[in-house]
Amino acid sequence: MSQTQDSNNNNNNNNNNTINNNKLLMEILAFVWKLLCIFSTSFVSLFSPKAKKDVKGQVALVTGAASGLGRLISLKLSKLGCNVVLVDVNEQGLAQVAQEIKEQGGEAHHFTCDLSQREKIYQMARNVQKQVGDVDILINNAGIVTGKSFLESPDNMIEKTFQVNTIAHFWTTKSFLPAMLRNGRGHIVTIASTAGTCGVKTLADYCASKFGAFGFDESLRQELSSTPVKTTCVCPYFINTGMFDGVKTRFPLLMPILEPEYAVDKIVEAIQTDQEVLVMPKFCWLAPLMRFVLPVKAFDEVASFLGLSDAMKDFVGRK
């Protein structure tokens, strides 16, 4: 009797193993097929025009909107018909940008906010909700840079770099994401950097903060994958806005210092086409790949040859 039971148990176990193995094989085949479809679709999209969604009438909130990239993004979105909400610590700059938008026939509201302070961000968000309404497009653009070697970087500046460049994204997104989910539409844009994919000398705090912003976007994108809310992470090389005045590039054909108007056109296009990641210039896609494929010393030699090690040597920054 015992031998018969053992035999039956063995048969059942074998059958279960066979079923599980077959199920796993089917999952692997389905997974491979899905990857092939994704690669095929991505390849075809390289050669076909992308449909652009209409953002007219949507509320777009831009942090760091008083100058540089934030100002230009705000003006561009206004021309496309967005009701733009400008946020910055620079009250005078905000008023000037708001006036520019109104002079070109757009609608703008501005709110002064220190983005290194969580409660001030939450208060700003409540004021926006009360005075303007739900935000449809959130652009976490505000950023600061110390530009000093690690030991020369003041403690308060290191902390503020993370508060503005990374942690503020958490509080703004927590503030505006719930309404996006309720309304069934929304877009969250993270202005990171190629410095968020590859370390650069004398940018320890900046690189670390942008690595954090990049990771935040990637995790958020996966959480929101089954919702109508889209995300875009922007990783540009140095942009000629004044923030990185003095930086140099050894190979401008491969890694040009980007003109802000070009960068803004690409960012807004990425929003309209729901592009998940935008790297500018495209050559910079190789940086994270080389970092993990090459031996560490070899990667360091490549970075040195490309001029990344000395890019910040004559850094001045915005005065």
Coordinates of C-alpha atoms in Angstrom, one line a residue, residues 57-305:
G57 CA -5.7 74.3 -22.7
Q58 CA -3.7 72.2 -20.3
V59 CA -2.1 73.6 -17.2
A60 CA 1.7 73.2 -17.2
L61 CA 3.7 73.9 -14.1
V62 CA 7.4 74.6 -14.6
T63 CA 9.9 74.9 -11.7
G64 CA 12.9 77.1 -12.1
A65 CA 10.9 79.1 -14.5
A66 CA 12.4 82.6 -13.8
S67 CA 15.5 82.1 -16.1
G68 CA 17.4 79.7 -18.4
L69 CA 15.8 76.5 -19.6
G70 CA 12.7 76.9 -17.4
R71 CA 11.9 80.3 -18.9
L72 CA 12.2 79.1 -22.5
I73 CA 10.2 75.9 -21.8
S74 CA 7.4 78.1 -20.3
L75 CA 7.4 80.4 -23.3
K76 CA 7.3 77.5 -25.7
L77 CA 4.4 75.8 -23.9
S78 CA 2.5 79.0 -23.8
K79 CA 2.8 79.3 -27.6
L80 CA 1.3 75.8 -27.8
G81 CA -1.7 77.0 -25.8
C82 CA -0.9 75.9 -22.3
N83 CA -1.9 77.8 -19.2
V84 CA 1.6 78.1 -17.6
V85 CA 2.3 78.1 -13.9
L86 CA 5.7 79.6 -13.2
V87 CA 7.5 78.6 -10.0
D88 CA 10.9 79.9 -8.7
V89 CA 12.6 81.5 -5.8
N90 CA 13.3 84.6 -7.9
E91 CA 10.2 86.7 -7.6
Q92 CA 11.4 89.5 -9.9
G93 CA 12.4 87.0 -12.6
L94 CA 9.0 85.2 -12.4
A95 CA 7.2 88.5 -12.9
Q96 CA 9.2 89.3 -16.0
V97 CA 8.6 85.8 -17.6
A98 CA 4.9 86.1 -16.7
Q99 CA 4.8 89.5 -18.5
E100 CA 6.6 88.0 -21.5
I101 CA 4.0 85.2 -21.8
K102 CA 1.1 87.7 -21.5
E103 CA 2.6 90.0 -24.1
Q104 CA 2.7 87.0 -26.6
G105 CA -1.0 86.4 -25.9
G106 CA -0.6 83.6 -23.4
E107 CA -1.9 83.0 -19.9
A108 CA 0.5 82.7 -16.9
H109 CA 0.4 82.6 -13.1
H110 CA 3.5 82.8 -11.0
F111 CA 4.3 81.6 -7.5
T112 CA 7.4 82.3 -5.5
C113 CA 8.7 79.2 -3.7
D114 CA 11.9 78.0 -2.1
L115 CA 12.1 74.5 -3.6
S116 CA 14.5 73.4 -0.9
Q117 CA 11.7 73.6 1.7
R118 CA 9.1 70.8 1.7
E119 CA 6.3 72.6 3.5
K120 CA 6.7 75.7 1.2
I121 CA 6.3 73.3 -1.8
Y122 CA 3.1 71.9 -0.3
Q123 CA 1.8 75.4 0.4
M124 CA 2.6 76.5 -3.2
A125 CA 0.8 73.4 -4.5
R126 CA -2.3 74.3 -2.4
N127 CA -2.3 77.8 -3.7
V128 CA -1.9 76.6 -7.3
Q129 CA -4.9 74.2 -6.9
K130 CA -7.0 77.0 -5.4
Q131 CA -6.1 79.8 -7.8
V132 CA -5.5 77.9 -11.1
G133 CA -6.8 74.3 -10.7
D134 CA -5.4 70.8 -11.5
V135 CA -2.0 70.6 -13.1
D136 CA -1.8 68.4 -16.2
I137 CA 2.0 68.8 -17.0
L138 CA 4.5 69.0 -14.3
I139 CA 8.1 69.9 -15.3
N140 CA 10.6 69.5 -12.5
N141 CA 13.3 71.7 -14.0
A142 CA 14.8 73.7 -11.1
G143 CA 18.4 72.9 -10.5
I144 CA 21.5 74.3 -8.9
V145 CA 25.2 73.5 -9.1
T146 CA 28.2 74.1 -6.8
G147 CA 30.9 73.3 -9.3
K148 CA 33.7 72.7 -6.7
S149 CA 35.8 69.7 -5.7
F150 CA 34.2 67.5 -3.1
L151 CA 36.2 68.8 -0.1
E152 CA 35.8 72.4 -1.2
S153 CA 32.0 72.1 -1.5
P154 CA 30.3 73.7 1.5
D155 CA 28.0 71.4 3.5
N156 CA 25.0 73.7 3.1
M157 CA 25.4 73.8 -0.7
I158 CA 25.7 70.0 -0.9
E159 CA 22.4 69.7 1.1
K160 CA 20.7 72.3 -1.0
T161 CA 21.8 70.7 -4.2
F162 CA 20.0 67.5 -3.2
Q163 CA 17.0 69.3 -1.9
V164 CA 16.4 71.3 -5.1
N165 CA 17.7 68.8 -7.7
T166 CA 16.2 65.6 -6.3
I167 CA 14.1 65.8 -3.2
A168 CA 11.9 68.6 -4.4
H169 CA 10.7 66.3 -7.2
F170 CA 9.1 64.0 -4.6
W171 CA 7.1 66.8 -3.0
T172 CA 5.9 68.4 -6.3
T173 CA 5.0 65.0 -7.7
K174 CA 3.1 64.0 -4.5
S175 CA 1.3 67.3 -4.7
F176 CA 0.1 67.1 -8.3
L177 CA 0.0 63.3 -9.3
P178 CA -3.2 62.5 -7.4
A179 CA -5.3 64.9 -9.6
M180 CA -3.6 63.5 -12.7
L181 CA -4.7 60.0 -11.8
R182 CA -8.2 61.2 -11.0
N183 CA -8.5 63.1 -14.3
G184 CA -7.1 60.3 -16.4
R185 CA -4.3 62.3 -17.9
G186 CA -1.0 63.9 -17.0
H187 CA 2.7 64.1 -17.7
I188 CA 5.6 64.4 -15.3
V189 CA 8.9 65.6 -16.7
T190 CA 12.2 65.2 -14.9
I191 CA 15.0 67.4 -16.1
A192 CA 18.0 65.3 -15.1
S193 CA 21.4 65.3 -16.9
T194 CA 23.9 63.2 -18.6
A195 CA 25.7 63.8 -15.3
G196 CA 23.0 61.6 -13.9
T197 CA 24.3 58.7 -15.9
C198 CA 28.1 59.3 -15.7
G199 CA 30.2 60.8 -12.9
V200 CA 32.2 64.0 -13.7
K201 CA 35.1 65.5 -11.7
T202 CA 34.2 68.4 -9.4
L203 CA 30.5 67.6 -9.7
A204 CA 30.1 65.0 -7.0
D205 CA 27.0 66.5 -5.4
Y206 CA 25.5 67.5 -8.7
C207 CA 26.0 64.1 -10.3
A208 CA 24.7 62.3 -7.3
S209 CA 21.6 64.5 -7.2
K210 CA 21.0 63.9 -10.9
F211 CA 21.5 60.1 -10.5
G212 CA 18.8 60.4 -7.9
A213 CA 16.5 62.3 -10.2
F214 CA 17.1 59.7 -13.0
G215 CA 16.3 56.8 -10.6
F216 CA 13.2 58.6 -9.3
D217 CA 11.8 58.9 -12.8
E218 CA 12.6 55.3 -13.7
S219 CA 10.9 53.9 -10.6
L220 CA 7.9 56.3 -11.1
R221 CA 7.5 55.3 -14.7
Q222 CA 7.2 51.7 -13.8
E223 CA 4.7 52.5 -11.1
L224 CA 2.6 54.5 -13.5
S225 CA 2.9 52.1 -16.4
S226 CA -0.7 50.9 -16.1
T227 CA -2.1 54.4 -15.7
P228 CA -2.7 57.2 -18.3
V229 CA 0.0 59.4 -16.7
K230 CA 3.2 59.6 -18.7
T231 CA 6.7 60.4 -17.7
T232 CA 9.7 61.8 -19.5
C233 CA 13.3 62.0 -18.2
V234 CA 15.6 64.5 -19.9
C235 CA 19.3 63.9 -19.8
P236 CA 21.1 66.7 -21.7
Y237 CA 24.8 67.5 -21.9
F238 CA 25.9 71.0 -20.8
I239 CA 23.4 73.6 -22.0
N240 CA 24.4 77.2 -22.8
T241 CA 22.1 78.9 -20.3
G242 CA 24.7 80.5 -18.0
M243 CA 24.4 77.8 -15.3
F244 CA 27.6 76.1 -16.6
D245 CA 29.5 79.1 -18.0
G246 CA 33.1 78.2 -18.5
V247 CA 32.7 74.5 -19.2
K248 CA 34.5 73.1 -22.3
T249 CA 34.0 70.2 -24.6
R250 CA 36.9 68.5 -26.4
F251 CA 34.9 67.1 -29.3
P252 CA 32.0 69.5 -30.1
L253 CA 30.9 67.4 -33.0
L254 CA 30.2 64.5 -30.7
M255 CA 29.3 66.3 -27.5
P256 CA 28.4 69.9 -28.3
I257 CA 27.4 72.4 -25.6
L258 CA 23.7 72.6 -26.5
E259 CA 22.0 75.8 -27.4
P260 CA 19.0 76.3 -25.1
E261 CA 16.5 76.8 -27.9
Y262 CA 17.4 73.5 -29.5
A263 CA 17.1 71.7 -26.1
V264 CA 13.7 73.2 -25.4
D265 CA 12.4 72.2 -28.9
K266 CA 13.5 68.6 -28.2
I267 CA 12.0 68.6 -24.6
V268 CA 8.6 69.9 -25.7
E269 CA 8.6 67.4 -28.6
A270 CA 9.4 64.6 -26.2
I271 CA 6.4 65.7 -24.1
Q272 CA 4.1 65.8 -27.1
T273 CA 5.2 62.3 -28.3
D274 CA 5.3 60.7 -24.8
Q275 CA 9.0 59.9 -25.2
E276 CA 10.2 58.2 -22.0
V277 CA 13.8 59.2 -22.1
L278 CA 15.5 62.0 -24.0
V279 CA 19.3 62.1 -24.1
M280 CA 21.0 65.0 -25.9
P281 CA 23.2 64.6 -27.9
K282 CA 22.6 61.0 -28.8
F283 CA 26.3 60.1 -28.5
C284 CA 25.8 60.4 -24.7
W285 CA 23.7 57.2 -24.8
L286 CA 27.1 55.4 -24.9
A287 CA 28.3 56.7 -21.5
P288 CA 26.2 54.4 -19.2
L289 CA 26.7 51.5 -21.6
M290 CA 30.5 51.9 -21.6
R291 CA 30.5 52.3 -17.8
F292 CA 29.2 48.8 -17.3
V293 CA 30.8 47.1 -20.2
L294 CA 34.4 48.4 -20.0
P295 CA 36.8 47.7 -17.1
V296 CA 36.8 50.6 -14.7
K297 CA 40.2 51.8 -15.6
A298 CA 39.4 51.6 -19.3
F299 CA 36.2 53.6 -18.8
D300 CA 38.2 56.3 -16.9
E301 CA 40.6 56.5 -19.8
V302 CA 37.8 56.9 -22.2
A303 CA 36.3 59.7 -20.1
S304 CA 39.6 61.4 -19.9
F305 CA 40.2 61.1 -23.6

